[in-house]
Amino acid sequence: RRVREAQVFCEIHPCTKSLSEIKNLNPKGIILSGGPASVLEKDAILCDQELFELSIPILGICYGMQLITHILDGKVSQADNREYGRAKIKVKEYSRLFKGVKNNSTVWMSHGDLINKLPNGFKITAFTDNSPIAAIENQIKKIYGLQFHPEVVHTSEGTKLLDNFLFDVCKCVKNWKIDSLAEYLIQNIKAQVGNGHVLCGLSGGVDSSVVAMLLHKAIGDRLTCIFIDNGLLRTDERQKVERAFRDN
């Protein structure tokens, strides 16, 4: 979502996506996301090592940074105490990722593992009082790792960090807006439905509500929504959903 807010088109894919499929996408960059898991677990989520040989800029966030380290023969171990909350980041040396980022700005930490040994060719670019390795990079291969989460609002300069990766490292351009996707989907619906009618099951959740709204914009009165009360709605939410979609 943060990438899309920067007006850059992006897609979300599983780590099981093959190298050939990734090559066919021809991405400007790849972000390996964070998560609560550990690369030390028996069934840890991993990716193909050759991903790091495609000459595509990569940014690993939290688990993503530990994944980079683990796969490229660095060392990750379980921390004595899980780190969770705000910290002050200190930039150790120049990095394109930290261009314009102020020293001692606030970042958000949430991790249970730490890095003991960097992969070959990597250097430490930032640290905090509790995390001596808070950011790493291999500038030649354009592979970057952040122990903290730049995408959350608690990281005060997270947007600048992501912008540095998108525009300075990956050379992306601002040429996409969510409105473009909505218009594309509406036109696609019109082509699929033609002169027909659509019956839509509507629970009031985000997914079905967005689908219903796009369908209505595409085919108007040829859409019939059936409200499905799944029994998990909040107090008075049923009435709110009915009013929103029946009366508006």
mmCIF file with all atom_site columns, N, CA, C and O in Angstrom, residues 19-30 54 56:
data_model
loop_
_atom_site.group_PDB
_atom_site.id
_atom_site.type_symbol
_atom_site.label_atom_id
_atom_site.label_alt_id
_atom_site.label_comp_id
_atom_site.label_asym_id
_atom_site.label_entity_id
_atom_site.label_seq_id
_atom_site.pdbx_PDB_ins_code
_atom_site.Cartn_x
_atom_site.Cartn_y
_atom_site.Cartn_z
_atom_site.occupancy
_atom_site.B_iso_or_equiv
_atom_site.pdbx_formal_charge
_atom_site.auth_seq_id
_atom_site.auth_comp_id
_atom_site.auth_asym_id
_atom_site.auth_atom_id
_atom_site.pdbx_PDB_model_num
ATOM 1  N N  . LEU A 1 19 ? 11.562 -18.270 -10.455 1.00 0.00 ? 19 LEU A N  1
ATOM 2  C CA . LEU A 1 19 ? 12.471 -17.257 -10.995 1.00 0.00 ? 19 LEU A CA 1
ATOM 3  C C  . LEU A 1 19 ? 12.083 -16.838 -12.406 1.00 0.00 ? 19 LEU A C  1
ATOM 4  O O  . LEU A 1 19 ? 12.188 -15.675 -12.771 1.00 0.00 ? 19 LEU A O  1
ATOM 5  N N  . SER A 1 20 ? 11.635 -17.798 -13.189 1.00 0.00 ? 20 SER A N  1
ATOM 6  C CA . SER A 1 20 ? 11.247 -17.475 -14.567 1.00 0.00 ? 20 SER A CA 1
ATOM 7  C C  . SER A 1 20 ? 10.047 -16.533 -14.590 1.00 0.00 ? 20 SER A C  1
ATOM 8  O O  . SER A 1 20 ? 9.987  -15.604 -15.405 1.00 0.00 ? 20 SER A O  1
ATOM 9  N N  . GLU A 1 21 ? 9.105  -16.756 -13.672 1.00 0.00 ? 21 GLU A N  1
ATOM 10 C CA . GLU A 1 21 ? 7.948  -15.865 -13.585 1.00 0.00 ? 21 GLU A CA 1
ATOM 11 C C  . GLU A 1 21 ? 8.368  -14.472 -13.139 1.00 0.00 ? 21 GLU A C  1
ATOM 12 O O  . GLU A 1 21 ? 7.853  -13.463 -13.639 1.00 0.00 ? 21 GLU A O  1
ATOM 13 N N  . ILE A 1 22 ? 9.303  -14.399 -12.198 1.00 0.00 ? 22 ILE A N  1
ATOM 14 C CA . ILE A 1 22 ? 9.789  -13.102 -11.737 1.00 0.00 ? 22 ILE A CA 1
ATOM 15 C C  . ILE A 1 22 ? 10.512 -12.375 -12.864 1.00 0.00 ? 22 ILE A C  1
ATOM 16 O O  . ILE A 1 22 ? 10.327 -11.168 -13.064 1.00 0.00 ? 22 ILE A O  1
ATOM 17 N N  . LYS A 1 23 ? 11.316 -13.104 -13.608 1.00 0.00 ? 23 LYS A N  1
ATOM 18 C CA . LYS A 1 23 ? 12.011 -12.495 -14.746 1.00 0.00 ? 23 LYS A CA 1
ATOM 19 C C  . LYS A 1 23 ? 11.023 -11.961 -15.775 1.00 0.00 ? 23 LYS A C  1
ATOM 20 O O  . LYS A 1 23 ? 11.227 -10.885 -16.350 1.00 0.00 ? 23 LYS A O  1
ATOM 21 N N  . ASN A 1 24 ? 9.963  -12.713 -16.026 1.00 0.00 ? 24 ASN A N  1
ATOM 22 C CA . ASN A 1 24 ? 8.962  -12.277 -17.003 1.00 0.00 ? 24 ASN A CA 1
ATOM 23 C C  . ASN A 1 24 ? 8.250  -11.007 -16.557 1.00 0.00 ? 24 ASN A C  1
ATOM 24 O O  . ASN A 1 24 ? 7.807  -10.209 -17.388 1.00 0.00 ? 24 ASN A O  1
ATOM 25 N N  . LEU A 1 25 ? 8.116  -10.816 -15.225 1.00 0.00 ? 25 LEU A N  1
ATOM 26 C CA . LEU A 1 25 ? 7.504  -9.589  -14.709 1.00 0.00 ? 25 LEU A CA 1
ATOM 27 C C  . LEU A 1 25 ? 8.401  -8.386  -14.958 1.00 0.00 ? 25 LEU A C  1
ATOM 28 O O  . LEU A 1 25 ? 7.914  -7.258  -15.036 1.00 0.00 ? 25 LEU A O  1
ATOM 29 N N  . ASN A 1 26 ? 9.706  -8.635  -15.046 1.00 0.00 ? 26 ASN A N  1
ATOM 30 C CA . ASN A 1 26 ? 10.687 -7.567  -15.272 1.00 0.00 ? 26 ASN A CA 1
ATOM 31 C C  . ASN A 1 26 ? 10.509 -6.420  -14.277 1.00 0.00 ? 26 ASN A C  1
ATOM 32 O O  . ASN A 1 26 ? 10.352 -5.254  -14.664 1.00 0.00 ? 26 ASN A O  1
ATOM 33 N N  . PRO A 1 27 ? 10.545 -6.713  -12.978 1.00 0.00 ? 27 PRO A N  1
ATOM 34 C CA . PRO A 1 27 ? 10.291 -5.672  -11.989 1.00 0.00 ? 27 PRO A CA 1
ATOM 35 C C  . PRO A 1 27 ? 11.455 -4.694  -11.855 1.00 0.00 ? 27 PRO A C  1
ATOM 36 O O  . PRO A 1 27 ? 12.617 -5.049  -12.074 1.00 0.00 ? 27 PRO A O  1
ATOM 37 N N  . LYS A 1 28 ? 11.144 -3.479  -11.475 1.00 0.00 ? 28 LYS A N  1
ATOM 38 C CA . LYS A 1 28 ? 12.177 -2.482  -11.184 1.00 0.00 ? 28 LYS A CA 1
ATOM 39 C C  . LYS A 1 28 ? 12.850 -2.780  -9.859  1.00 0.00 ? 28 LYS A C  1
ATOM 40 O O  . LYS A 1 28 ? 14.010 -2.408  -9.640  1.00 0.00 ? 28 LYS A O  1
ATOM 41 N N  . GLY A 1 29 ? 12.110 -3.424  -8.943  1.00 0.00 ? 29 GLY A N  1
ATOM 42 C CA . GLY A 1 29 ? 12.655 -3.751  -7.637  1.00 0.00 ? 29 GLY A CA 1
ATOM 43 C C  . GLY A 1 29 ? 11.793 -4.792  -6.949  1.00 0.00 ? 29 GLY A C  1
ATOM 44 O O  . GLY A 1 29 ? 10.672 -5.068  -7.373  1.00 0.00 ? 29 GLY A O  1
ATOM 45 N N  . ILE A 1 30 ? 12.325 -5.374  -5.888  1.00 0.00 ? 30 ILE A N  1
ATOM 46 C CA . ILE A 1 30 ? 11.616 -6.408  -5.120  1.00 0.00 ? 30 ILE A CA 1
ATOM 47 C C  . ILE A 1 30 ? 11.701 -6.048  -3.636  1.00 0.00 ? 30 ILE A C  1
ATOM 48 O O  . ILE A 1 30 ? 12.775 -5.686  -3.142  1.00 0.00 ? 30 ILE A O  1
ATOM 49 N N  . LEU A 1 54 ? 19.850 -11.704 -9.790  1.00 0.00 ? 54 LEU A N  1
ATOM 50 C CA . LEU A 1 54 ? 19.117 -11.213 -10.963 1.00 0.00 ? 54 LEU A CA 1
ATOM 51 C C  . LEU A 1 54 ? 19.411 -9.755  -11.302 1.00 0.00 ? 54 LEU A C  1
ATOM 52 O O  . LEU A 1 54 ? 18.856 -9.214  -12.252 1.00 0.00 ? 54 LEU A O  1
ATOM 53 N N  . ILE A 1 56 ? 18.424 -7.227  -9.749  1.00 0.00 ? 56 ILE A N  1
ATOM 54 C CA . ILE A 1 56 ? 17.232 -6.433  -9.443  1.00 0.00 ? 56 ILE A CA 1
ATOM 55 C C  . ILE A 1 56 ? 17.381 -5.903  -8.022  1.00 0.00 ? 56 ILE A C  1
ATOM 56 O O  . ILE A 1 56 ? 17.669 -6.677  -7.110  1.00 0.00 ? 56 ILE A O  1
#
